[in-house]
Short mmCIF file of C-alpha atoms and ligand atoms in Angstrom, two decimals:
data_model
loop_
_atom_site.label_atom_id
_atom_site.label_comp_id
_atom_site.label_asym_id
_atom_site.label_seq_id
_atom_site.Cartn_x
_atom_site.Cartn_y
_atom_site.Cartn_z
CA UNK D 1 178.12 -71.64 6.81
CA UNK D 2 180.08 -72.81 9.96
CA UNK D 3 183.43 -73.32 10.66
CA UNK D 4 185.57 -76.12 12.72
CA UNK D 5 188.89 -75.93 13.76
CA UNK D 6 190.83 -78.60 15.79
CA UNK D 7 193.37 -77.54 18.28
CA UNK D 8 194.51 -80.15 19.41
CA UNK D 9 193.83 -83.05 22.16
CA UNK D 10 189.75 -82.84 22.58
CA UNK D 11 190.01 -79.01 22.07
CA UNK D 12 187.81 -77.53 18.93
CA UNK D 13 186.91 -73.99 17.75
CA UNK D 14 183.51 -73.84 16.77
CA UNK D 15 181.97 -70.71 14.84
CA UNK D 16 178.59 -69.92 13.65
CA UNK D 17 175.96 -67.81 13.11
CA UNK D 18 175.88 -65.83 16.32
CA UNK D 19 178.59 -68.84 18.27
CA UNK D 20 182.05 -68.58 18.55
CA UNK D 21 183.26 -71.69 20.59
CA UNK D 22 186.05 -73.01 22.12
CA UNK D 23 185.07 -77.18 23.37
CA UNK D 24 187.67 -78.32 26.09
CA UNK D 25 190.62 -75.75 25.49
CA UNK D 26 193.67 -77.39 26.54
CA UNK D 27 196.18 -75.13 25.15
CA UNK D 28 198.61 -74.15 28.21
CA UNK D 29 200.65 -77.41 28.94
CA UNK D 30 199.15 -78.91 25.96
CA UNK D 31 202.41 -80.25 23.73
CA UNK D 32 199.80 -80.82 20.53
CA UNK D 33 197.86 -77.02 21.60
CA UNK D 34 196.96 -75.61 17.90
CA UNK D 35 196.98 -72.20 19.86
CA UNK D 36 197.34 -70.27 22.63
CA UNK D 37 195.03 -69.22 25.29
CA UNK D 38 195.37 -65.80 24.23
CA UNK D 39 194.77 -65.89 20.83
CA UNK D 40 191.03 -65.70 21.26
CA UNK D 41 189.66 -62.97 23.01
CA UNK D 42 185.84 -63.21 21.50
CA UNK D 43 184.47 -66.31 22.50
CA UNK D 44 181.17 -66.24 24.07
CA UNK D 45 180.75 -69.50 24.45
CA UNK D 46 183.10 -73.17 25.87
CA UNK D 47 182.07 -75.96 26.46
CA UNK D 48 183.24 -78.45 29.13
CA UNK D 49 182.91 -82.54 29.07
CA UNK D 50 184.15 -82.94 32.47
CA UNK D 51 186.40 -81.92 34.87
CA UNK D 52 189.89 -83.44 34.01
CA UNK D 53 192.89 -81.16 33.53
CA UNK D 54 193.52 -82.09 30.30
CA UNK D 55 189.70 -80.52 29.63
CA UNK D 56 189.04 -78.25 31.96
CA UNK D 57 192.23 -76.47 30.20
CA UNK D 58 192.52 -72.94 29.76
CA UNK D 59 188.94 -72.28 30.35
CA UNK D 60 188.12 -70.16 32.97
CA UNK D 61 190.38 -67.35 31.84
CA UNK D 62 189.63 -67.59 28.63
CA UNK D 63 185.86 -67.33 29.47
CA UNK D 64 186.84 -64.44 32.54
CA UNK D 65 188.46 -62.10 29.61
CA UNK D 66 185.97 -62.88 27.11
CA UNK D 67 182.90 -62.95 29.48
CA UNK D 68 182.14 -66.32 27.67
CA UNK D 69 179.16 -68.12 29.06
CA UNK D 70 180.36 -72.15 30.18
CA UNK D 71 178.25 -75.18 29.18
CA UNK D 72 178.93 -77.97 31.69
CA UNK D 73 177.26 -80.12 34.10
CA UNK D 74 175.27 -78.81 36.14
CA UNK D 75 177.90 -79.46 39.38
CA UNK D 76 181.00 -78.42 37.25
CA UNK D 77 178.98 -75.62 36.94
CA UNK D 78 178.17 -73.72 40.08
CA UNK D 79 182.94 -74.60 40.53
CA UNK D 80 182.46 -72.73 37.62
CA UNK D 81 179.39 -70.33 39.11
CA UNK D 82 181.35 -70.35 42.37
CA UNK D 83 184.49 -68.31 40.66
CA UNK D 84 182.16 -65.25 39.29
CA UNK D 85 181.82 -66.75 35.98
CA UNK D 86 178.37 -67.11 33.47
CA UNK D 87 177.27 -70.62 33.12
CA UNK D 88 174.83 -72.98 31.66
CA UNK D 89 174.09 -75.71 34.10
CA UNK D 90 172.20 -78.30 32.07
CA UNK D 91 172.20 -81.57 33.17
CA UNK D 92 172.39 -85.12 30.54
CA UNK D 93 169.61 -85.44 27.77
CA UNK D 94 168.43 -82.13 28.48
CA UNK D 95 167.98 -79.97 25.67
CA UNK D 96 167.86 -76.22 25.14
CA UNK D 97 167.74 -73.52 22.59
CA UNK D 98 170.04 -71.05 22.26
CA UNK D 99 170.73 -67.52 19.65
CA UNK D 100 172.92 -69.99 17.83
CA UNK D 101 170.93 -73.64 17.56
CA UNK D 102 170.31 -75.75 20.52
CA UNK D 103 172.29 -77.65 23.42
CA UNK D 104 171.89 -81.33 24.19
CA UNK D 105 173.94 -83.31 27.03
CA UNK D 106 174.02 -86.56 26.12
CA UNK D 107 175.86 -89.88 28.71
CA UNK D 108 180.08 -90.69 28.35
CA UNK D 109 181.68 -92.93 30.88
CA UNK D 110 184.12 -91.16 32.45
CA UNK D 111 184.81 -89.58 35.70
CA UNK D 112 184.20 -86.04 36.37
CA UNK D 113 186.33 -84.81 39.95
CA UNK D 114 186.34 -80.67 40.21
CA UNK D 115 190.34 -80.38 40.42
CA UNK D 116 191.58 -78.07 42.85
CA UNK D 117 194.46 -77.10 45.42
CA UNK D 118 195.11 -81.18 44.92
CA UNK D 119 191.99 -81.38 45.60
CA UNK D 120 189.43 -84.18 44.22
CA UNK D 121 185.96 -83.01 45.09
CA UNK D 122 182.57 -84.14 43.53
CA UNK D 123 182.17 -81.98 40.30
CA UNK D 124 178.92 -84.14 38.38
CA UNK D 125 179.21 -86.53 35.56
CA UNK D 126 180.89 -86.23 31.96
CA UNK D 127 179.32 -85.55 29.20
CA UNK D 128 179.11 -85.31 25.84
CA UNK D 129 177.55 -82.40 23.45
CA UNK D 130 175.52 -82.51 20.88
CA UNK D 131 175.22 -78.94 19.54
CA UNK D 132 173.82 -77.72 16.68
CA UNK D 133 174.73 -74.55 14.76
CA UNK D 134 172.84 -73.68 10.57
CA UNK D 135 171.36 -76.43 11.97
CA UNK D 136 174.00 -79.47 11.38
CA UNK D 137 174.67 -81.02 14.59
CA UNK D 138 177.60 -81.82 15.94
CA UNK D 139 178.73 -84.71 18.38
CA UNK D 140 181.56 -84.37 20.57
CA UNK D 141 182.20 -87.34 22.50
CA UNK D 142 184.41 -86.16 25.47
CA UNK D 143 186.17 -88.71 27.21
CA UNK D 144 184.47 -92.01 27.38
CA UNK D 145 184.56 -95.39 27.01
CA UNK D 146 182.44 -97.74 24.30
CA UNK D 147 178.81 -97.85 25.05
CA UNK D 148 175.23 -98.49 23.94
CA UNK D 149 174.03 -95.27 24.90
CA UNK D 150 175.03 -93.95 21.39
CA UNK D 151 173.30 -96.17 19.96
CA UNK D 152 170.34 -93.30 20.03
CA UNK D 153 172.81 -90.33 18.90
CA UNK D 154 171.56 -92.30 15.33
CA UNK D 155 168.31 -90.08 15.15
CA UNK D 156 169.97 -87.15 16.13
CA UNK D 157 171.69 -87.66 12.44
CA UNK D 158 174.71 -86.08 13.59
CA UNK D 159 176.56 -84.45 10.59
CA UNK D 160 179.99 -84.62 12.49
CA UNK D 161 181.37 -86.68 15.41
CA UNK D 162 184.37 -86.01 17.09
CA UNK D 163 185.70 -89.36 19.59
CA UNK D 164 188.19 -90.84 21.12
CA UNK D 165 190.62 -93.19 20.25
CA UNK D 166 193.50 -93.33 22.61
CA UNK D 167 192.69 -95.83 24.29
CA UNK D 168 193.65 -96.00 27.73
CA UNK D 169 191.14 -93.12 29.57
CA UNK D 170 188.45 -93.51 26.80
CA UNK D 171 187.85 -96.04 24.11
CA UNK D 172 190.37 -97.19 21.79
CA UNK D 173 190.64 -96.48 18.14
CA UNK D 174 188.71 -100.13 17.09
CA UNK D 175 186.18 -99.20 20.11
CA UNK D 176 185.71 -95.99 18.27
CA UNK D 177 185.17 -98.08 14.56
CA UNK D 178 182.48 -99.24 17.04
CA UNK D 179 181.04 -96.07 18.17
CA UNK D 180 180.68 -94.66 14.16
CA UNK D 181 178.64 -97.44 13.54
CA UNK D 182 176.53 -97.10 16.95
CA UNK D 183 176.45 -93.68 15.37
CA UNK D 184 176.13 -92.61 11.75
CA UNK D 185 177.64 -89.48 11.37
CA UNK D 186 177.81 -88.11 8.23
CA UNK D 187 181.62 -87.55 9.34
CA UNK D 188 184.01 -88.96 11.87
CA UNK D 189 186.78 -87.08 12.74
CA UNK D 190 189.36 -88.99 15.71
CA UNK D 191 190.90 -86.63 18.48
CA UNK D 192 192.75 -87.31 22.20
CA UNK D 193 195.44 -89.10 20.90
CA UNK D 194 199.30 -88.97 20.95
CA UNK D 195 199.51 -85.99 24.05
CA UNK D 196 200.30 -88.22 25.93
CA UNK D 197 202.67 -91.41 26.17
CA UNK D 198 200.06 -93.96 27.04
CA UNK D 199 197.19 -92.45 24.38
CA UNK D 200 199.24 -93.15 21.51
CA UNK D 201 197.39 -94.29 18.40
CA UNK D 202 197.51 -93.94 13.83
CA UNK D 203 194.22 -91.57 13.11
CA UNK D 204 195.21 -92.57 9.22
CA UNK D 205 193.92 -96.42 10.89
CA UNK D 206 190.79 -94.78 12.66
CA UNK D 207 189.86 -93.16 9.50
CA UNK D 208 190.74 -96.25 7.14
CA UNK D 209 188.41 -99.01 8.81
CA UNK D 210 185.66 -96.10 8.71
CA UNK D 211 185.95 -95.86 5.27
CA UNK D 212 186.45 -100.06 5.19
CA UNK D 213 183.33 -100.52 6.75
CA UNK D 214 181.41 -97.54 5.36
CA UNK D 215 179.75 -96.57 8.27
CA UNK D 216 180.65 -92.74 7.55
CA UNK D 217 183.08 -91.04 5.57
CA UNK D 218 186.62 -89.97 8.20
CA UNK D 219 189.02 -87.57 7.99
CA UNK D 220 191.75 -86.24 10.16
CA UNK D 221 192.77 -83.58 11.86
CA UNK D 222 195.80 -81.85 12.13
CA UNK D 223 196.48 -79.40 14.75
CA UNK D 224 195.55 -76.24 13.35
CA UNK D 225 193.22 -77.54 10.31
CA UNK D 226 190.00 -76.21 9.84
CA UNK D 227 187.11 -76.83 7.47
CA UNK D 228 183.67 -75.23 6.78
CA UNK D 229 180.59 -77.60 6.61
NI1 LIG B 1 189.62 -87.26 31.21
MN1 LIG B 2 190.61 -87.00 28.39
#
């Protein structure tokens, strides 16, 4: 049995045999956050989709305290490694096996700077993750526009797709519905909305549209909500 908990924005806690993970753990300074970084003491893996602050979040502090390994694209992994943290610096298209299952990095159309002391440096490219645990695949899209690359994910037979719906920086609600039509996961869950004024969106409208078009099951998660799969 695996567990998924929504922490607000694009942050999730994912648990299975051999894995207690955070994805994009933006907790400090996140008005939607359902947890504090100090709440996590046994995280063994952290997944970072790209270098923006609302995704890196508390990753370095948690990784340092818990000894977690950080999965992200190779260039951004180099920056985390320079802080003395453990990393898996994979890249787009790569899949590898780990004690808990497999990880594949997939394309996301978005930026990925390293932000340090008010300076922006090259941080590689943004990515999404297909994480297989307990034989089931969770796709976290990161920040991305709608892209035909998502059609390739249909072959992955994704169990749960976590998709941004807030627009402005990413796909909006209607493009996210189209993304579900390309990916055809069993279950679609919206993320990356309401945290900032420019990304206001109604997650229930997303779930309703996905269901009405019979593209997948859809479910909204309030920050702090959790379910087993
Ligand atoms: Ni971003
Ligand atoms: Mn973002």
